[in-house]
PDB file of N, CA, C and O in Angstrom:
ATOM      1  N   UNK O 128     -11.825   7.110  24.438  1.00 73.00           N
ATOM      2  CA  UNK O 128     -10.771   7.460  23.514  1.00 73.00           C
ATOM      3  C   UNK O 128     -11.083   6.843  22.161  1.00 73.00           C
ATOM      4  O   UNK O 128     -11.470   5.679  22.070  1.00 73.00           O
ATOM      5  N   UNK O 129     -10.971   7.360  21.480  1.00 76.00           N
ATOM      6  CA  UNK O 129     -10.793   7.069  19.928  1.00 76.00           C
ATOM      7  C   UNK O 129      -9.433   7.182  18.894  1.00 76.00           C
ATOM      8  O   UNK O 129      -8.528   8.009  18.784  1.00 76.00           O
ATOM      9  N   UNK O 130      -9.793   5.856  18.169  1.00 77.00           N
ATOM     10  CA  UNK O 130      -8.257   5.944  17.634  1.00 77.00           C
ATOM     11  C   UNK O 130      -9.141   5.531  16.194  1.00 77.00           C
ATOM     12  O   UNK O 130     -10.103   4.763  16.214  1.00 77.00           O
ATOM     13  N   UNK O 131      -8.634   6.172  14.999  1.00 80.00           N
ATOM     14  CA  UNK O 131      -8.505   6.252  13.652  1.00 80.00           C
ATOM     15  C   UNK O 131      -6.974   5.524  12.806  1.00 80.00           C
ATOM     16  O   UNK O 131      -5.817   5.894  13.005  1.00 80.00           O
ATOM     17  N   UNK O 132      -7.329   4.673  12.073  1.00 82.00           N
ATOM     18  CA  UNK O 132      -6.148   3.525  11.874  1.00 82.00           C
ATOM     19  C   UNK O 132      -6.667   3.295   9.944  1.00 82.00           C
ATOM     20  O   UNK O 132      -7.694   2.694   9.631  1.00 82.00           O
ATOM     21  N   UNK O 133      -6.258   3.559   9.508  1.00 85.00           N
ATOM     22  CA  UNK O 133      -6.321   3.321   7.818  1.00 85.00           C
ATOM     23  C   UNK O 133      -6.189   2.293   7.769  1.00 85.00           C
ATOM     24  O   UNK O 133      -5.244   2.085   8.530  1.00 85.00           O
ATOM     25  N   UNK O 134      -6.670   0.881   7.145  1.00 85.00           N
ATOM     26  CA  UNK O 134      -6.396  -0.505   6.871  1.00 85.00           C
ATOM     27  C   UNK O 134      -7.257  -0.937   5.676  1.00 85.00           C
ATOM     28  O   UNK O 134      -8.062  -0.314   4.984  1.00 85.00           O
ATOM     29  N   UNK O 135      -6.917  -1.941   5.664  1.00 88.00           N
ATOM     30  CA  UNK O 135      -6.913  -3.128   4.537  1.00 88.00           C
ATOM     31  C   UNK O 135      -5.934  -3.776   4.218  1.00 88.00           C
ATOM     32  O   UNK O 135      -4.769  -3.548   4.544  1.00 88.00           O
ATOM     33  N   UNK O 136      -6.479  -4.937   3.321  1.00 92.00           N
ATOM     34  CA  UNK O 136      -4.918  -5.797   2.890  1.00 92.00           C
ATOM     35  C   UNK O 136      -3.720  -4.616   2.108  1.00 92.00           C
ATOM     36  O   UNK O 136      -2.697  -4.135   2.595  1.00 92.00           O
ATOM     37  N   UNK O 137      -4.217  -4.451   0.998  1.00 94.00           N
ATOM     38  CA  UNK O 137      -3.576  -3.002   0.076  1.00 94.00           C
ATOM     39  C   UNK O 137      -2.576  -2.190   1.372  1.00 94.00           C
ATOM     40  O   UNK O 137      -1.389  -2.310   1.673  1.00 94.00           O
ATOM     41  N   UNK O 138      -3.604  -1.412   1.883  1.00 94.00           N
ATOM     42  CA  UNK O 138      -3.041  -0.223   3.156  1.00 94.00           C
ATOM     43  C   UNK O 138      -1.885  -1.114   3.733  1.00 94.00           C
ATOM     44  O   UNK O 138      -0.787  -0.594   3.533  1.00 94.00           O
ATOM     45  N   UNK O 139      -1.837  -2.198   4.332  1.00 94.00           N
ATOM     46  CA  UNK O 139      -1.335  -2.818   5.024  1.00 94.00           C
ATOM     47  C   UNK O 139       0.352  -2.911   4.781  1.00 94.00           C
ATOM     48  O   UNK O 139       1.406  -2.564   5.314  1.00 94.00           O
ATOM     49  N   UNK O 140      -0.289  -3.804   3.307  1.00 97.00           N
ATOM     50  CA  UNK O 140       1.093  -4.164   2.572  1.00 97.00           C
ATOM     51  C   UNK O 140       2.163  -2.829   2.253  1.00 97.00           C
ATOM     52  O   UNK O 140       3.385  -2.797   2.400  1.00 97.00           O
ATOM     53  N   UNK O 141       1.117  -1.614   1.704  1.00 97.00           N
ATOM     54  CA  UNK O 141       1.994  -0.766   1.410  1.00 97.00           C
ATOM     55  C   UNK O 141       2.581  -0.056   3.008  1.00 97.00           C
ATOM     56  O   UNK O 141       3.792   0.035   3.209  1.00 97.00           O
ATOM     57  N   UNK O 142       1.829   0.284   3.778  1.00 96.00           N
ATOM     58  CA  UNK O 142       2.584   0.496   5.327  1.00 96.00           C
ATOM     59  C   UNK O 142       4.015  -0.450   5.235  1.00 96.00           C
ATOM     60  O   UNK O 142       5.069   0.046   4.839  1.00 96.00           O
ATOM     61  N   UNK O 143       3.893  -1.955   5.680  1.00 97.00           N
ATOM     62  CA  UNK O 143       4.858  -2.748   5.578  1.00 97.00           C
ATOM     63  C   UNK O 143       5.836  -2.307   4.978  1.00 97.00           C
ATOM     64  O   UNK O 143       6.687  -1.656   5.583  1.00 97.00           O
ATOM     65  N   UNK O 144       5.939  -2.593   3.505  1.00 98.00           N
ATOM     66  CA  UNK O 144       6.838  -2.504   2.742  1.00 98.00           C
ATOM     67  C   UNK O 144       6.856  -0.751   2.245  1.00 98.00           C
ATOM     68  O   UNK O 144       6.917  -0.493   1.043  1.00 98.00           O
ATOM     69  N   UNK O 145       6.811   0.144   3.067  1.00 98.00           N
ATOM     70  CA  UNK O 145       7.593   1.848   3.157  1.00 98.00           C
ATOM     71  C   UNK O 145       8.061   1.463   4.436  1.00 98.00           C
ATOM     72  O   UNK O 145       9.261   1.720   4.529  1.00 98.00           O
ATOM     73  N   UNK O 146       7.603   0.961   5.433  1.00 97.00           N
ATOM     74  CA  UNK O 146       8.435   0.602   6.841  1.00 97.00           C
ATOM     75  C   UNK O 146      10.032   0.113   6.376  1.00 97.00           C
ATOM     76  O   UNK O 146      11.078   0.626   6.774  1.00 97.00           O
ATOM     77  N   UNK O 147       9.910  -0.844   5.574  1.00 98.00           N
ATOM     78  CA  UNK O 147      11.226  -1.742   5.149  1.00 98.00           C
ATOM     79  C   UNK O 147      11.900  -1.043   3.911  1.00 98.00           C
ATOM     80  O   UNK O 147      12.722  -1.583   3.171  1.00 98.00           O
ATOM     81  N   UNK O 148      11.367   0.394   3.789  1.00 98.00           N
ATOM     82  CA  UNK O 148      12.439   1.012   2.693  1.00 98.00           C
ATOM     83  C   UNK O 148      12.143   0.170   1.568  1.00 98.00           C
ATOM     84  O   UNK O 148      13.234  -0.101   1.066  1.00 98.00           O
ATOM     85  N   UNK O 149      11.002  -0.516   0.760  1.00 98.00           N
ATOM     86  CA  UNK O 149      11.159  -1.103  -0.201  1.00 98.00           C
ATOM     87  C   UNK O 149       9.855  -0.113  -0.774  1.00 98.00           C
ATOM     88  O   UNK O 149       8.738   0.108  -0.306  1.00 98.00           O
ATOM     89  N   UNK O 150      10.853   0.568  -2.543  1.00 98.00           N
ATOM     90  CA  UNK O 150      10.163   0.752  -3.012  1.00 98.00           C
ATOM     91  C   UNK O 150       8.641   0.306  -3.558  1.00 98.00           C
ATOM     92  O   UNK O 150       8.473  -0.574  -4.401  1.00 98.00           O
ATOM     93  N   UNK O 151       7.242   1.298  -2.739  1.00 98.00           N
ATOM     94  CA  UNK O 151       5.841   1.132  -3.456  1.00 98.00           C
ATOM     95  C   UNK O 151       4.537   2.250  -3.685  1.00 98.00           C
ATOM     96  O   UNK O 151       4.454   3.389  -3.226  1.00 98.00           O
ATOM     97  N   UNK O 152       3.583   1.536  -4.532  1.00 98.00           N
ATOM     98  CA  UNK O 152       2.694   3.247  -4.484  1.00 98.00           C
ATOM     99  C   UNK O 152       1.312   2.782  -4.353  1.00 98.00           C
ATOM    100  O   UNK O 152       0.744   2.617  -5.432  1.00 98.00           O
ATOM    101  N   UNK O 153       0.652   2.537  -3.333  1.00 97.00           N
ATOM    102  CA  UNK O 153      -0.700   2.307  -2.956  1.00 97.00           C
ATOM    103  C   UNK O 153      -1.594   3.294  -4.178  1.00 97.00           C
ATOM    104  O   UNK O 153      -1.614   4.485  -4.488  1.00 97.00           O
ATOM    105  N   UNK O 154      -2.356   1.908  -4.681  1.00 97.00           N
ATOM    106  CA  UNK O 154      -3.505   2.976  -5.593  1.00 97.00           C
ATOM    107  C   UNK O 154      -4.776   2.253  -5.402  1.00 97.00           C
ATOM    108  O   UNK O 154      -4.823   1.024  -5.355  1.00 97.00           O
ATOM    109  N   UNK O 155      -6.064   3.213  -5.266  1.00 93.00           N
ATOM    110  CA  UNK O 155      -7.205   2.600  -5.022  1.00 93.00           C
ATOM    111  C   UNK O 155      -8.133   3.606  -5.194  1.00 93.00           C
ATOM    112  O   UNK O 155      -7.823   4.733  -5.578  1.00 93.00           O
ATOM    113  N   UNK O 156      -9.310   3.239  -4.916  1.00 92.00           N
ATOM    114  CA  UNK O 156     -10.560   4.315  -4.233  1.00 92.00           C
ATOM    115  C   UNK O 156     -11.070   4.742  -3.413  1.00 92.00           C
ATOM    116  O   UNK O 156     -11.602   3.884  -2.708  1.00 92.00           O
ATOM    117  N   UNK O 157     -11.200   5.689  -3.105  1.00 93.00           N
ATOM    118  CA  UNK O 157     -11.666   6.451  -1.521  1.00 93.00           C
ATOM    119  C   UNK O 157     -12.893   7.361  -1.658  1.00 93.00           C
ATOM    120  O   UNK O 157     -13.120   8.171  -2.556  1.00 93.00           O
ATOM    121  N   UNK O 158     -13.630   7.066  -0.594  1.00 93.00           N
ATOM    122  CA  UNK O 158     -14.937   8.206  -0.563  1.00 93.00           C
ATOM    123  C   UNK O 158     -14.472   9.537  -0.128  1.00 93.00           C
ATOM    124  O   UNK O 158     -13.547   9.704   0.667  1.00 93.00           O
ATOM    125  N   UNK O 159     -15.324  10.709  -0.824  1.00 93.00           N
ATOM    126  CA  UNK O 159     -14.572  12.041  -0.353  1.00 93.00           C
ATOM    127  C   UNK O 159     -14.947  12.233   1.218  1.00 93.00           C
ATOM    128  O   UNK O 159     -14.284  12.944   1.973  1.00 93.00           O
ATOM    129  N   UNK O 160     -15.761  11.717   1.491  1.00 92.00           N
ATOM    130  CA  UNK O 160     -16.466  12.200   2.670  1.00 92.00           C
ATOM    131  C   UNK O 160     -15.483  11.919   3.692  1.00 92.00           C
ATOM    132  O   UNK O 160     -15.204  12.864   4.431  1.00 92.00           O
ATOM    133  N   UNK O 161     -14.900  10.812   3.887  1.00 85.00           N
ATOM    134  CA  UNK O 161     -14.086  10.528   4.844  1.00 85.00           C
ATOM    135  C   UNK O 161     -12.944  10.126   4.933  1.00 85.00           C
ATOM    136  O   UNK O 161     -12.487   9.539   5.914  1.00 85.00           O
ATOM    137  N   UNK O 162     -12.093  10.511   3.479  1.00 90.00           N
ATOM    138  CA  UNK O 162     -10.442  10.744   3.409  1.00 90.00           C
ATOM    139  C   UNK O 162      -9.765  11.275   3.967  1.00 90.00           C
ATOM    140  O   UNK O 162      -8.591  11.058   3.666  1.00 90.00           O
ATOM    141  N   UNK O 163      -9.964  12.054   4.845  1.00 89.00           N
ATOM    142  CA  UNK O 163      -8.784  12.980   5.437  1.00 89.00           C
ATOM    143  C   UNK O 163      -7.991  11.906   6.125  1.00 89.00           C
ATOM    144  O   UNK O 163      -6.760  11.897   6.138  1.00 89.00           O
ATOM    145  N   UNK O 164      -8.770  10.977   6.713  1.00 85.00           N
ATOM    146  CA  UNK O 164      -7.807  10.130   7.983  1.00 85.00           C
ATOM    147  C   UNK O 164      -7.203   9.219   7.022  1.00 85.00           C
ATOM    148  O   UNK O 164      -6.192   8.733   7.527  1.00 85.00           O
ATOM    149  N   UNK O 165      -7.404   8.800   5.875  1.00 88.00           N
ATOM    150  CA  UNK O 165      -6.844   7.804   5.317  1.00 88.00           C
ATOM    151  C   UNK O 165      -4.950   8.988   4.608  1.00 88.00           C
ATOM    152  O   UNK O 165      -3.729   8.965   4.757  1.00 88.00           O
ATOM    153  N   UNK O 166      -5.719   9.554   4.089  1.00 94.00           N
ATOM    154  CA  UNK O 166      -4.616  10.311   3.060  1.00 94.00           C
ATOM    155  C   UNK O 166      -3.487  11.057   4.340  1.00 94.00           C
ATOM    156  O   UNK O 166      -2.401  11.327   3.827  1.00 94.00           O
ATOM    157  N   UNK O 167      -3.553  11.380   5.698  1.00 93.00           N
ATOM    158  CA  UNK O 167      -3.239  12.442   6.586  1.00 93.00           C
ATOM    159  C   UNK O 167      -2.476  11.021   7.451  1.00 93.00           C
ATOM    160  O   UNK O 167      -1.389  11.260   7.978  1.00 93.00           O
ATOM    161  N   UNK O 168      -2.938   9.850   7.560  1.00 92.00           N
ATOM    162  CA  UNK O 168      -2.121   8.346   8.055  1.00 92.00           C
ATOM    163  C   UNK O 168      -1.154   8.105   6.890  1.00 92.00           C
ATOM    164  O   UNK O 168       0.034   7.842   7.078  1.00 92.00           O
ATOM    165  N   UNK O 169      -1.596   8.186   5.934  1.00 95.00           N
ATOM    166  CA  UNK O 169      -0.661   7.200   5.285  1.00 95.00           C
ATOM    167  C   UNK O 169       0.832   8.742   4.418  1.00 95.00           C
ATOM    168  O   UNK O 169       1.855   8.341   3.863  1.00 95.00           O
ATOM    169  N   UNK O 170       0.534  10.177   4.545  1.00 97.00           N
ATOM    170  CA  UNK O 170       1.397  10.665   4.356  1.00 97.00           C
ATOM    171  C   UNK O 170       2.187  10.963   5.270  1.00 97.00           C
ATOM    172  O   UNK O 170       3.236  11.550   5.005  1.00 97.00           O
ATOM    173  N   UNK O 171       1.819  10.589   6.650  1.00 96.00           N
ATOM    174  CA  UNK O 171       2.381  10.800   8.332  1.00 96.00           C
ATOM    175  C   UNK O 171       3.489   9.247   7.772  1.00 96.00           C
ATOM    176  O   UNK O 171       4.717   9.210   7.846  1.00 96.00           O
ATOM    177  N   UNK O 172       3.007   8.657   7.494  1.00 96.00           N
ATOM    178  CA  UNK O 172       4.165   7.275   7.460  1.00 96.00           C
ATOM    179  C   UNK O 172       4.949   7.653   6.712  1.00 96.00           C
ATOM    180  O   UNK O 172       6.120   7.594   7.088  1.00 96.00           O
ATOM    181  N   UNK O 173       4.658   8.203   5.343  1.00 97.00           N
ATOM    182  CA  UNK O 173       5.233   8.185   3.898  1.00 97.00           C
ATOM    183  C   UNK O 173       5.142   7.224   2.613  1.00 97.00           C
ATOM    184  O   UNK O 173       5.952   6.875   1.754  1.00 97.00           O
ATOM    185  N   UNK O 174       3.911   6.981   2.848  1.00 98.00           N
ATOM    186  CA  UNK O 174       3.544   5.862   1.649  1.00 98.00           C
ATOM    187  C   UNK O 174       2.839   6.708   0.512  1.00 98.00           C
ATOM    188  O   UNK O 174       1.984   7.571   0.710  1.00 98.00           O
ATOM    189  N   UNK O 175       3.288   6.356  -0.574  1.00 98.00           N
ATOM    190  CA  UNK O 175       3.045   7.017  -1.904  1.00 98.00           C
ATOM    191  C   UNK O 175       1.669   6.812  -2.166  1.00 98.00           C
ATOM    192  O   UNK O 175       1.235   5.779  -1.656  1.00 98.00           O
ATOM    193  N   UNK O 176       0.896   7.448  -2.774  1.00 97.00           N
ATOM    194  CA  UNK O 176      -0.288   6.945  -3.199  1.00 97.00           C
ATOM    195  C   UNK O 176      -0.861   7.487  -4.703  1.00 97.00           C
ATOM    196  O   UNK O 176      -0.220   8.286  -5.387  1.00 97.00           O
ATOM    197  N   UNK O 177      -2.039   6.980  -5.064  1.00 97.00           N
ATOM    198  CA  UNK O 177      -2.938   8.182  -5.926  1.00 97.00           C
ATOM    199  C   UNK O 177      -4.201   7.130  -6.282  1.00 97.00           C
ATOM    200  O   UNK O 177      -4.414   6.302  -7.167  1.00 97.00           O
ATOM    201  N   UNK O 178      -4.863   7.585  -5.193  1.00 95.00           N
ATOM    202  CA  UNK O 178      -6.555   7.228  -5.237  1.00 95.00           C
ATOM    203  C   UNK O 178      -7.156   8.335  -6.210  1.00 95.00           C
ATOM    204  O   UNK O 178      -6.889   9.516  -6.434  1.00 95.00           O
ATOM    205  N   UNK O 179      -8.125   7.382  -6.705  1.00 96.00           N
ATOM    206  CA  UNK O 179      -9.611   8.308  -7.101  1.00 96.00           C
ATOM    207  C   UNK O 179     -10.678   8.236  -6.390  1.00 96.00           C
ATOM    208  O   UNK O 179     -11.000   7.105  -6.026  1.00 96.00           O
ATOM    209  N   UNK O 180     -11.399   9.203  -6.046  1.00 94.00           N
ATOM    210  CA  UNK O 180     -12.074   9.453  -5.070  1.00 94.00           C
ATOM    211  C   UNK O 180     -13.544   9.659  -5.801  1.00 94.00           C
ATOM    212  O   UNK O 180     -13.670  10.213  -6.893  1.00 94.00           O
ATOM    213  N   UNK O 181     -14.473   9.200  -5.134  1.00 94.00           N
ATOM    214  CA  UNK O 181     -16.031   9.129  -5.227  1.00 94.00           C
ATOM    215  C   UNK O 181     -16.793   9.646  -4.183  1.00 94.00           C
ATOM    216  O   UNK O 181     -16.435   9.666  -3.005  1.00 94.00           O
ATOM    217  N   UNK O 182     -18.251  10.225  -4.796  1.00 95.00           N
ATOM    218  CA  UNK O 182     -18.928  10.802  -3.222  1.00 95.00           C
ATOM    219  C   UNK O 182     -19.150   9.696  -2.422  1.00 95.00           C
ATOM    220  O   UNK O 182     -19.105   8.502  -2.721  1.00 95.00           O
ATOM    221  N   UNK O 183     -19.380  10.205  -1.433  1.00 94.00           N
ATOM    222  CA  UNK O 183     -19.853   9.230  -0.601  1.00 94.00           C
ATOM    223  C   UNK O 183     -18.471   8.677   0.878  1.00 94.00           C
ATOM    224  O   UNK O 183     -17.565   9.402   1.289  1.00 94.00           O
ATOM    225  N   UNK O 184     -18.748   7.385   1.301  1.00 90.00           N
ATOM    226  CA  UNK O 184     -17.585   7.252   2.310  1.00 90.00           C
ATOM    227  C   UNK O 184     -17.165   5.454   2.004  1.00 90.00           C
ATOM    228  O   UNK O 184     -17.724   4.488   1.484  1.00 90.00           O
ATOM    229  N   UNK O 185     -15.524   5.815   2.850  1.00 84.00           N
ATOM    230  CA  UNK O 185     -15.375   4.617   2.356  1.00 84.00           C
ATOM    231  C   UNK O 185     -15.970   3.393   3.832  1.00 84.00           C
ATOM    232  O   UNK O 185     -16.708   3.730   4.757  1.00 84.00           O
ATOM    233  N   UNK O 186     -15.461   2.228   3.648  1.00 83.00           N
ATOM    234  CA  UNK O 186     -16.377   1.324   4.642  1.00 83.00           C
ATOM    235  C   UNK O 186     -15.999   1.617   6.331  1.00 83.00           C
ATOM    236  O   UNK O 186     -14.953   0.971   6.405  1.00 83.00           O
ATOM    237  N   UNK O 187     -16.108   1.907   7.025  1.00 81.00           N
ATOM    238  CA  UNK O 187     -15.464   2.066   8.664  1.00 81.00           C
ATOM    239  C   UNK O 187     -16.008   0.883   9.504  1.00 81.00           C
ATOM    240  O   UNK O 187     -17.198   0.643   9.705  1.00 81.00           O
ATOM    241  N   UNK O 188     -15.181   0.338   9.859  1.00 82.00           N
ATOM    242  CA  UNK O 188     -15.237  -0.581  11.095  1.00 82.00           C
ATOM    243  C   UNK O 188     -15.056  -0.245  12.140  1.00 82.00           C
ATOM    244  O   UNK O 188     -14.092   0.482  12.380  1.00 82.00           O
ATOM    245  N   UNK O 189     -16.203  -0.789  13.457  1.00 83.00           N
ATOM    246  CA  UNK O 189     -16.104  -0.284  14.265  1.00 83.00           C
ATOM    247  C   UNK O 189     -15.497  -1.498  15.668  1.00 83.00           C
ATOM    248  O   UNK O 189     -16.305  -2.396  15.903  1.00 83.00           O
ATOM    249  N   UNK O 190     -14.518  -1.511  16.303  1.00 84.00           N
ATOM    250  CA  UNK O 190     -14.199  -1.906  17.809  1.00 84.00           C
ATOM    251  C   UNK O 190     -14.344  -1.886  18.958  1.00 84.00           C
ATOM    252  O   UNK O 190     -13.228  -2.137  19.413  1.00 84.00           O
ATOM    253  N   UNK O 191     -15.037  -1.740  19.773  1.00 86.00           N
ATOM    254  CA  UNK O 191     -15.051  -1.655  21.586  1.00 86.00           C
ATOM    255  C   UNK O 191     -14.160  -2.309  21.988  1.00 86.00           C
ATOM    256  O   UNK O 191     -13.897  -3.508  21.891  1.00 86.00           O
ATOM    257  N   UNK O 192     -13.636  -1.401  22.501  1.00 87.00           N
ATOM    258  CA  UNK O 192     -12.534  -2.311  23.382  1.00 87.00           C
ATOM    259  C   UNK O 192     -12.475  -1.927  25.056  1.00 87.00           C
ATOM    260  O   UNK O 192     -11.787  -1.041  25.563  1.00 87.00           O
ATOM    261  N   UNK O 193     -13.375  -2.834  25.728  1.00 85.00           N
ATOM    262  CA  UNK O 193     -13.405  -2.652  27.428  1.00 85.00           C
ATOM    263  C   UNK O 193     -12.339  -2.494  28.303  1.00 85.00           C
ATOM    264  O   UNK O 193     -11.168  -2.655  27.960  1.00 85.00           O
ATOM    265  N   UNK O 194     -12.778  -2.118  29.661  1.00 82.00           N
ATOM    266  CA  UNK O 194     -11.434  -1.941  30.228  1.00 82.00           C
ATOM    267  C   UNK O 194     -10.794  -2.565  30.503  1.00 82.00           C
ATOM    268  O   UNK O 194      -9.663  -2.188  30.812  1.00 82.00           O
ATOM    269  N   UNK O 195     -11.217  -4.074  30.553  1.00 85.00           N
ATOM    270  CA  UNK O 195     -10.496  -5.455  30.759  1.00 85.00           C
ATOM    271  C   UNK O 195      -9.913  -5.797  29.843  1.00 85.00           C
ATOM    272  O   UNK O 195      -9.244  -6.824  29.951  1.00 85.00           O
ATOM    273  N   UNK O 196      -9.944  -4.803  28.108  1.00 79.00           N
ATOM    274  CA  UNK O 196      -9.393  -5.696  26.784  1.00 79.00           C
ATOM    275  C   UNK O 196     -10.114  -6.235  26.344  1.00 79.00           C
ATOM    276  O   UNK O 196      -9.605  -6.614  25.289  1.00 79.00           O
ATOM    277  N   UNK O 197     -11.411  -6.722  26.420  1.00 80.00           N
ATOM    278  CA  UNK O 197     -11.846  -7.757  25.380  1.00 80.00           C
ATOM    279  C   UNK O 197     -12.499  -6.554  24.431  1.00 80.00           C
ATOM    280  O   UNK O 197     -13.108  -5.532  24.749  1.00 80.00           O
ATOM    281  N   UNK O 198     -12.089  -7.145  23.018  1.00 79.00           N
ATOM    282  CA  UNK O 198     -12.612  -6.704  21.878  1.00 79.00           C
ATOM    283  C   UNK O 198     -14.191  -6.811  21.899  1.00 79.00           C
ATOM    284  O   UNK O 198     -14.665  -7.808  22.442  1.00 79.00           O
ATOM    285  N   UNK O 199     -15.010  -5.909  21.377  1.00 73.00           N
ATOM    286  CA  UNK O 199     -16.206  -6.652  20.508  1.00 73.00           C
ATOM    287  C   UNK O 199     -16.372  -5.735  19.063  1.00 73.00           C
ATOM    288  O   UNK O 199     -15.940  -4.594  18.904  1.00 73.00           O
ATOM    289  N   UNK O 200     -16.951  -6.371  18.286  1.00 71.00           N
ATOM    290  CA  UNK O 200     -16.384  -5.779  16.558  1.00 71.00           C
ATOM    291  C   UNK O 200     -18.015  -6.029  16.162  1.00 71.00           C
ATOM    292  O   UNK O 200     -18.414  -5.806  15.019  1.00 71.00           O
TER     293      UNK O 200
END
């Protein structure tokens, strides 16, 4: 299974604070190559945004997570 999760400190804070109804508007940069999951997460929540976008992709981190739970990153 695979799961796709938008983050960073920025992403984070603005998730948070649209969770708590407090007016905010995430702004940053995004690679075109692999925005859909960022822009398609964060308008599924309702967090405001307006990135500028560059070729290329932005950074992806990757997780394993076994069937016992343990992480490896």
């Amino acid at each position: 299974r695979e799961l796709k999760d938008a983050g960073g400190k920025g992403v984070n804070v603005a998730k948070l604070l649209t969770n708590f109804k407090v007016p905010n508007k995430l702004v940053g940069i995004l690679g075109e190559d692999n925005h859909d999951t960022f822009l398609k997460e964060l308008s599924d929540l309702g967090v405001k945004y307006d990135f500028v976008t560059f070729p290329g992709m932005v950074r992806v981190n990757v997780t394993v997570v076994s069937g016992d739970h343990r992480e490896l990153k």
